[in-house]
mmCIF file of C-alpha atoms and ligand atoms in Angstrom:
data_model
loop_
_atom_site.group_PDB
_atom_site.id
_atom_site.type_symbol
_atom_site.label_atom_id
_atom_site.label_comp_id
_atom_site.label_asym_id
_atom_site.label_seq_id
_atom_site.Cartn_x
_atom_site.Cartn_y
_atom_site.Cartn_z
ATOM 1 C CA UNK A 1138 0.000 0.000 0.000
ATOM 2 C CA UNK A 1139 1.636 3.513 -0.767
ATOM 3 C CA UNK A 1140 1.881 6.309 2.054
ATOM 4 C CA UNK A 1141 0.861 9.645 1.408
ATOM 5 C CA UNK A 1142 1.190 12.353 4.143
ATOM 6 C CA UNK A 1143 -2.190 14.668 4.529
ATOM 7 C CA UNK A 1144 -0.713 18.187 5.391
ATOM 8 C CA UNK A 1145 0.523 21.330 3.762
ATOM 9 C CA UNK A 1146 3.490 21.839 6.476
ATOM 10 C CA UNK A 1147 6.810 21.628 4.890
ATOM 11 C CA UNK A 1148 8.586 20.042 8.130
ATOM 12 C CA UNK A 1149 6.019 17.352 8.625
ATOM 13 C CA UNK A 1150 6.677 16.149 4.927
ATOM 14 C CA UNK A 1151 10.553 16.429 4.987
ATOM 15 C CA UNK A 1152 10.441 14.609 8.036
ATOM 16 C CA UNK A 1153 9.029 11.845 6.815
ATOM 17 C CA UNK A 1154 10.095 11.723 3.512
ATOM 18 C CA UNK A 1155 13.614 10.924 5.253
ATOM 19 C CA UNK A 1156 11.827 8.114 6.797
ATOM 20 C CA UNK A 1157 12.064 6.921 3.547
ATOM 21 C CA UNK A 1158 8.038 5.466 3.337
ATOM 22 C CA UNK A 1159 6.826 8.682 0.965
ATOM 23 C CA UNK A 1160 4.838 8.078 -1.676
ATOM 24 C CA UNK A 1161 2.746 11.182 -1.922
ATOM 25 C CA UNK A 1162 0.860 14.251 -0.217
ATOM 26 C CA UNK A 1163 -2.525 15.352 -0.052
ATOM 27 C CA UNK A 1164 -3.682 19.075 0.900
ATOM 28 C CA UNK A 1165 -6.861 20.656 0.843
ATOM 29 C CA UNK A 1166 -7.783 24.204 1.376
ATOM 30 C CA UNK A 1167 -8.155 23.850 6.004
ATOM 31 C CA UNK A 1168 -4.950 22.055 5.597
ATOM 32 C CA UNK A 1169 -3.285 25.007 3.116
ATOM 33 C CA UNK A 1170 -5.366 27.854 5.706
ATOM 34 C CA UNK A 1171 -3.931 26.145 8.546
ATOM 35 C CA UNK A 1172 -0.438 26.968 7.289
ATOM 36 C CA UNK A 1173 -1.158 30.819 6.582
ATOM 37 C CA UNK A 1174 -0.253 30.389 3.052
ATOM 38 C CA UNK A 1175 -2.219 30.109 -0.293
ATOM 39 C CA UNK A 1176 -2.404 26.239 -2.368
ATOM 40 C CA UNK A 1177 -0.157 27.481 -5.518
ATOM 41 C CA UNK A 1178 2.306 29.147 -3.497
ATOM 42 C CA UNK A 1179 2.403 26.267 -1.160
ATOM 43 C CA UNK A 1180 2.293 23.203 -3.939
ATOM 44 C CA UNK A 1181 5.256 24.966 -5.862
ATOM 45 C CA UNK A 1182 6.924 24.678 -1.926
ATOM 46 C CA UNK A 1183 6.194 21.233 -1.743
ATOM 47 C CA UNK A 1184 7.055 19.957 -5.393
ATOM 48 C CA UNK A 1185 10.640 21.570 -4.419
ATOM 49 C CA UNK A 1186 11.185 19.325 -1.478
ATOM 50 C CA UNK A 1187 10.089 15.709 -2.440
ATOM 51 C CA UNK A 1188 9.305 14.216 -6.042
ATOM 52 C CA UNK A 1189 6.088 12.426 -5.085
ATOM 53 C CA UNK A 1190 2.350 12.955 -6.290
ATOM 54 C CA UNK A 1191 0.741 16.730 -4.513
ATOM 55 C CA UNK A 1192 -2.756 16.654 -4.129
ATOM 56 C CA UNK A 1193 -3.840 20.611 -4.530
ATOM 57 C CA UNK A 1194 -7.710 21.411 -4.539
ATOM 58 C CA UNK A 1195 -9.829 23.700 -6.371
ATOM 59 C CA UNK A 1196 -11.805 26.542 -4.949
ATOM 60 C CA UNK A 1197 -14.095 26.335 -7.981
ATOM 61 C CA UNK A 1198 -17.526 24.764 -7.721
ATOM 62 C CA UNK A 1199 -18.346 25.067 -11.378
ATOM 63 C CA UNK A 1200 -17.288 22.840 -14.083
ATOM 64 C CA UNK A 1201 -15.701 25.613 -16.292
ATOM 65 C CA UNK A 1202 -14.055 27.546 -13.136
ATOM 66 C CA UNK A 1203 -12.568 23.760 -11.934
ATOM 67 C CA UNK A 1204 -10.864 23.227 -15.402
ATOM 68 C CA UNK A 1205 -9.378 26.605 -15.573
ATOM 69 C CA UNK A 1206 -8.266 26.322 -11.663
ATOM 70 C CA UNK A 1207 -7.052 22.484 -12.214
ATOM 71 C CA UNK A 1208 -5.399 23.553 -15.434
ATOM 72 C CA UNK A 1209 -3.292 26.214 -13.843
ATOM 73 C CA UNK A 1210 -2.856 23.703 -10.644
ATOM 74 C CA UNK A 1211 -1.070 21.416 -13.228
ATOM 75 C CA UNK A 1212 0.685 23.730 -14.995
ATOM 76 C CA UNK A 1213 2.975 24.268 -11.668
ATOM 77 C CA UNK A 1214 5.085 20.735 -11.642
ATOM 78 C CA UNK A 1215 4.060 17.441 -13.087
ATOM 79 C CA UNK A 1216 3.515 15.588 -9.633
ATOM 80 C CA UNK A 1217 0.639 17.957 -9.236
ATOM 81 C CA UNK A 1218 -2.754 16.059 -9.295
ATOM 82 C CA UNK A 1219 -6.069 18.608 -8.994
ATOM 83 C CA UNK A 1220 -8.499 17.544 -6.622
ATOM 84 C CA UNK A 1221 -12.006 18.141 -7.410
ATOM 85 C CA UNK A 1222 -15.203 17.543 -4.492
ATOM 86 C CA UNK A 1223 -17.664 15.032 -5.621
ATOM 87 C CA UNK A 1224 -20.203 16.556 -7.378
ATOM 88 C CA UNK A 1225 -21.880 16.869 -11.079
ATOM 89 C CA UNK A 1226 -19.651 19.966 -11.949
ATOM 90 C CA UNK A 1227 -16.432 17.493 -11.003
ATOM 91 C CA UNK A 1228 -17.525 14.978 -13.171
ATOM 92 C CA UNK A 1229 -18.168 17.030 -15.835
ATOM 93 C CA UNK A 1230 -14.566 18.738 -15.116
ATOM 94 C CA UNK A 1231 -13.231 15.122 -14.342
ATOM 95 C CA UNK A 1232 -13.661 14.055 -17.784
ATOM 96 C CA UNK A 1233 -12.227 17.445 -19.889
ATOM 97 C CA UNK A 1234 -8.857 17.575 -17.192
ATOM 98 C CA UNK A 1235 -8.365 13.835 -17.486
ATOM 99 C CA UNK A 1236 -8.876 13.602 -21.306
ATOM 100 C CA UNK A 1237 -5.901 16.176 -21.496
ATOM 101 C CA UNK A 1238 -3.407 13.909 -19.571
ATOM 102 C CA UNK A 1239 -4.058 16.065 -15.995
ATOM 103 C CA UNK A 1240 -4.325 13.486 -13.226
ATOM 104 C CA UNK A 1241 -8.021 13.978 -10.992
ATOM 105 C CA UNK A 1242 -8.290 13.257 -7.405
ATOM 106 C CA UNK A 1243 -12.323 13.291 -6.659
ATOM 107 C CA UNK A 1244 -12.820 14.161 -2.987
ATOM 108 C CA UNK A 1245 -14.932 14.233 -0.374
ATOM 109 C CA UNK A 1246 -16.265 10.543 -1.310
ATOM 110 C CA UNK A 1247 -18.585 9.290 0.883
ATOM 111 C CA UNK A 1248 -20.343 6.214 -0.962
ATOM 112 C CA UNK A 1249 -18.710 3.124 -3.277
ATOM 113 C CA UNK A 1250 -21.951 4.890 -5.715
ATOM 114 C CA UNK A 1251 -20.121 8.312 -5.817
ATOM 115 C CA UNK A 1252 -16.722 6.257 -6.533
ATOM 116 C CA UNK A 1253 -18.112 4.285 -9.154
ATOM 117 C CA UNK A 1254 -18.942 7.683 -11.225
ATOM 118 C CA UNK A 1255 -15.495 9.092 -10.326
ATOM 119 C CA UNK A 1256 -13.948 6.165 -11.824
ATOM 120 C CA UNK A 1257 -16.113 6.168 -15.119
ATOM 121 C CA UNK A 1258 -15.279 9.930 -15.665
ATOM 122 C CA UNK A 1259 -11.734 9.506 -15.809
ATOM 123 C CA UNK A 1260 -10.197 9.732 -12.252
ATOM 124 C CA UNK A 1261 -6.540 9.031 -11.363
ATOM 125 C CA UNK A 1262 -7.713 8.382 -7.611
ATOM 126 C CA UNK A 1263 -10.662 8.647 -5.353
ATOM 127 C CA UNK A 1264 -10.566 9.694 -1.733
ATOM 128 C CA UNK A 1265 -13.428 8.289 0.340
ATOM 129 C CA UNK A 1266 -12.989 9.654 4.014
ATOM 130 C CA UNK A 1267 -13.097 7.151 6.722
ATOM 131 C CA UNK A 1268 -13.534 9.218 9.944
ATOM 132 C CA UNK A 1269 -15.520 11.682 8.788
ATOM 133 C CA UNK A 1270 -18.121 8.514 8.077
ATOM 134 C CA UNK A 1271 -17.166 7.141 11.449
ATOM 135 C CA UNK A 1272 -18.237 10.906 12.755
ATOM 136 C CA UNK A 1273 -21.905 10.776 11.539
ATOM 137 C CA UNK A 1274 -22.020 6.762 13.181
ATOM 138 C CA UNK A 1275 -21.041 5.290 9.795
ATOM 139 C CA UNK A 1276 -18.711 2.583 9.323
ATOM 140 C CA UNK A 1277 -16.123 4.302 7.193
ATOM 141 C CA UNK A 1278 -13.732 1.146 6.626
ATOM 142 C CA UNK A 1279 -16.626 -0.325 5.202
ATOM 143 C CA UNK A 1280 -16.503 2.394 2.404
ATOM 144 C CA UNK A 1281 -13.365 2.033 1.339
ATOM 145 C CA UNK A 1282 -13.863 -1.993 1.138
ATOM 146 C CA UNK A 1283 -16.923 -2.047 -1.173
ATOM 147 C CA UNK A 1284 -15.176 0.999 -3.286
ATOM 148 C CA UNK A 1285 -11.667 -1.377 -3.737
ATOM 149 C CA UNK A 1286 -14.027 -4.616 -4.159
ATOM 150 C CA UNK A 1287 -16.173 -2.500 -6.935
ATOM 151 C CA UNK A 1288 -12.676 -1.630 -8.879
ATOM 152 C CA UNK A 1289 -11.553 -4.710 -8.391
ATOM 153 C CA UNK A 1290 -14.364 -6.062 -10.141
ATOM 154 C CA UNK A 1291 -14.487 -4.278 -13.032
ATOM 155 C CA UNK A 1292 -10.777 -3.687 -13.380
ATOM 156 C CA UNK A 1293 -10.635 0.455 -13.079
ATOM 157 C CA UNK A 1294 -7.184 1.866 -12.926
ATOM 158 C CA UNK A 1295 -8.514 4.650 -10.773
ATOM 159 C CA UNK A 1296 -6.847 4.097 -7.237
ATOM 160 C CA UNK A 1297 -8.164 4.095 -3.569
ATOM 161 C CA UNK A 1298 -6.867 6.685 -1.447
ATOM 162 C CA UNK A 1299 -8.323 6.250 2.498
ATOM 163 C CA UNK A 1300 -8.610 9.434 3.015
ATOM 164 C CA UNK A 1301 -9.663 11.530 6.620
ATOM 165 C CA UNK A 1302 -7.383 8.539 9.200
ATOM 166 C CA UNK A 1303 -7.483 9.380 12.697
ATOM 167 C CA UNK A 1304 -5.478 6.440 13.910
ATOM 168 C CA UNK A 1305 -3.554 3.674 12.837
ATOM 169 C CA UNK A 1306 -6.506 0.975 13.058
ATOM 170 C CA UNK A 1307 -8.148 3.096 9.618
ATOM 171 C CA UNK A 1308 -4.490 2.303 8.219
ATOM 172 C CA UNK A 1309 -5.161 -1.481 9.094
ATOM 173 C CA UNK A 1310 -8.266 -1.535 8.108
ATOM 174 C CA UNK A 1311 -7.873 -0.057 4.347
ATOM 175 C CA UNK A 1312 -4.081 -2.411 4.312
ATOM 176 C CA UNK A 1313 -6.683 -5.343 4.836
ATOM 177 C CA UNK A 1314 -9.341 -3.788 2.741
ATOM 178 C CA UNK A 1315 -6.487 -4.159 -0.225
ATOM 179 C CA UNK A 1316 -6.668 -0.227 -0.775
ATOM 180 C CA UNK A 1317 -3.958 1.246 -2.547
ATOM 181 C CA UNK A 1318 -3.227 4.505 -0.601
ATOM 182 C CA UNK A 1319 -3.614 5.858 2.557
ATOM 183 C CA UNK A 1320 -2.979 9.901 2.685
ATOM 184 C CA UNK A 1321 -2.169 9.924 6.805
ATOM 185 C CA UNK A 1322 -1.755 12.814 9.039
ATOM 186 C CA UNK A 1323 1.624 13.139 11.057
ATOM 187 C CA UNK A 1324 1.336 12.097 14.253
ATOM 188 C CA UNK A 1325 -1.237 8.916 13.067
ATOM 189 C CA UNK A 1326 2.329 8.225 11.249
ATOM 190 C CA UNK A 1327 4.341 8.532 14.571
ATOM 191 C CA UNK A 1328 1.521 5.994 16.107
ATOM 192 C CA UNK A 1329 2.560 3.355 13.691
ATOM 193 C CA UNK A 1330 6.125 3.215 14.463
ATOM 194 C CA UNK A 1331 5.852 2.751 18.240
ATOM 195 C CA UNK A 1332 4.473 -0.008 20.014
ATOM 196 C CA UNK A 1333 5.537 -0.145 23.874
ATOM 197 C CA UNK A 1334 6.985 -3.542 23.665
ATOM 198 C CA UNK A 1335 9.172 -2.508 20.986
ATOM 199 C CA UNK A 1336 10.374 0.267 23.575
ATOM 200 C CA UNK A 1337 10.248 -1.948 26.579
ATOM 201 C CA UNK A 1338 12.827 -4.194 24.235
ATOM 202 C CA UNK A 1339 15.452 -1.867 23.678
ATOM 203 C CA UNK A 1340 15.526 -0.662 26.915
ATOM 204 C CA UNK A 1341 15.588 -4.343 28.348
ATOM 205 C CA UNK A 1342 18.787 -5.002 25.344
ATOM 206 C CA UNK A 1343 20.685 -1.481 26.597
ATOM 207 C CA UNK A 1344 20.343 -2.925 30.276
ATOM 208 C CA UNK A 1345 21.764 -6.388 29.441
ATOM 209 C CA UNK A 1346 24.491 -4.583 27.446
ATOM 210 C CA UNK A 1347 25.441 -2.309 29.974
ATOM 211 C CA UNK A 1348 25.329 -4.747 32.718
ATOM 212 C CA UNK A 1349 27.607 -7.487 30.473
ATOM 213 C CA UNK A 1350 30.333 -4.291 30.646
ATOM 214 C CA UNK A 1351 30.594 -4.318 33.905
HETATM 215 C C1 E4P C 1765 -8.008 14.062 2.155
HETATM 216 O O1 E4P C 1765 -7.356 14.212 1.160
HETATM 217 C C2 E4P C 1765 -8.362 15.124 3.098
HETATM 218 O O2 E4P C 1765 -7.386 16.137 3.028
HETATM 219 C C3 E4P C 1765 -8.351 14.684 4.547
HETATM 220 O O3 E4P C 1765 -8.012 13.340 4.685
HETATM 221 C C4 E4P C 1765 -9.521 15.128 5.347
HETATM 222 O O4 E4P C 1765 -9.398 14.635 6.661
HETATM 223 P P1 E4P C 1765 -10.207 15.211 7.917
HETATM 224 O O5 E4P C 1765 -11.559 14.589 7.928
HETATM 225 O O6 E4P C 1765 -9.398 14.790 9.095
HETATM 226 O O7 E4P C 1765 -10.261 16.710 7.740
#
């Protein structure tokens, strides 16, 4: 399963980009707000720093206005993908951007139904989000298992990113689910590394060590 980071903050993906498990970032416009910047400004940051897929959204929420935006998105590095949300206009701008080689990530997915149209129009990836199903009493792992079974089925290229992950049992469940990415915020990243008897280990190994010196 590939790794993508969800943030716009340039430490967060250095840092684990030297980890060495990168494989792409999202962003979306709280994400970009949160950092006090604006998307192009900030993609053009990122695309400087690590040579893996960038997520940047559209403000648009017209067909026309989304290909002109996703167009322009594009036009700042060739990892750029332009994420559309869900929606008749995105479809409709789906299938011009994709049809002229520009990679679509349709957001804000909340049904294997809205995925299924995503995939017909011509995205490169959906992005169904887990917690924020979990939020309304949904079971969001659910989502992404019926939308990977569904293009599974009917062999679309268009691939599963597990999108909104508050903790590193979504991660499980979308590895299990056979998704192909997970975007994951920082410290659900730092989670997954540790695991206390991985810490109680190493200090058990430095005690025996230091002890054997003696
Ligand atoms: C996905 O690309 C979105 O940026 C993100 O996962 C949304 O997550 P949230 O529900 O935690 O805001």
């Amino acid at each position: 399963m590939k790794i993508f980071i969800d943030t716009a903050n340039l430490d967060m993906i250095s840092e684990i980009n030297s980890w060495g498990i990168l494989d792409g970032v999202t962003t979306n416009p709280s994400l970009i707000a949160k950092e006090g910047t604006d998307t192009k400004t900030r993609v053009n940051e990122i695309a400087r720093i690590v040579d893996v897929p960038i997520s940047a959204e559209v403000m648009a929420v017209d067909a026309e206005g989304m290909v002109k935006e996703g167009r322009e998105l594009a036009s700042i590095h060739p990892n750029v993908n332009v994420k559309l949300p869900m929606g008749i206009e995105a479809l409709k701008a789906t299938k011009v951007l994709s049809s002229e080689g520009i990679d679509v990530n349709v957001t804000l997915i909340f049904s294997a139904q809205q995925a299924l149209l995503a995939a017909k129009a011509g995205a490169r990836y959906v992005s169904p989000f887990v917690g924020r199903l979990d939020d309304i009493g949904m079971y969001g792992s659910e989502v992404i298992r019926q939308i990977t079974e569904v293009f599974y089925n009917y062999g679309f290229d268009t691939e599963v990113i597990a999108a909104s992950i508050r903790g590193p049992i979504h991660v499980l469940e979308a590895a299990s689910a056979g998704c192909d990415i997970a975007t994951i915020p920082y410290n659900v990243l730092q989670q997954m590394v540790s695991h206390p008897k991985t810490d109680e280990g190493i200090r058990n190994f430095i005690k025996d060590y230091e002890k054997s010196k003696k």
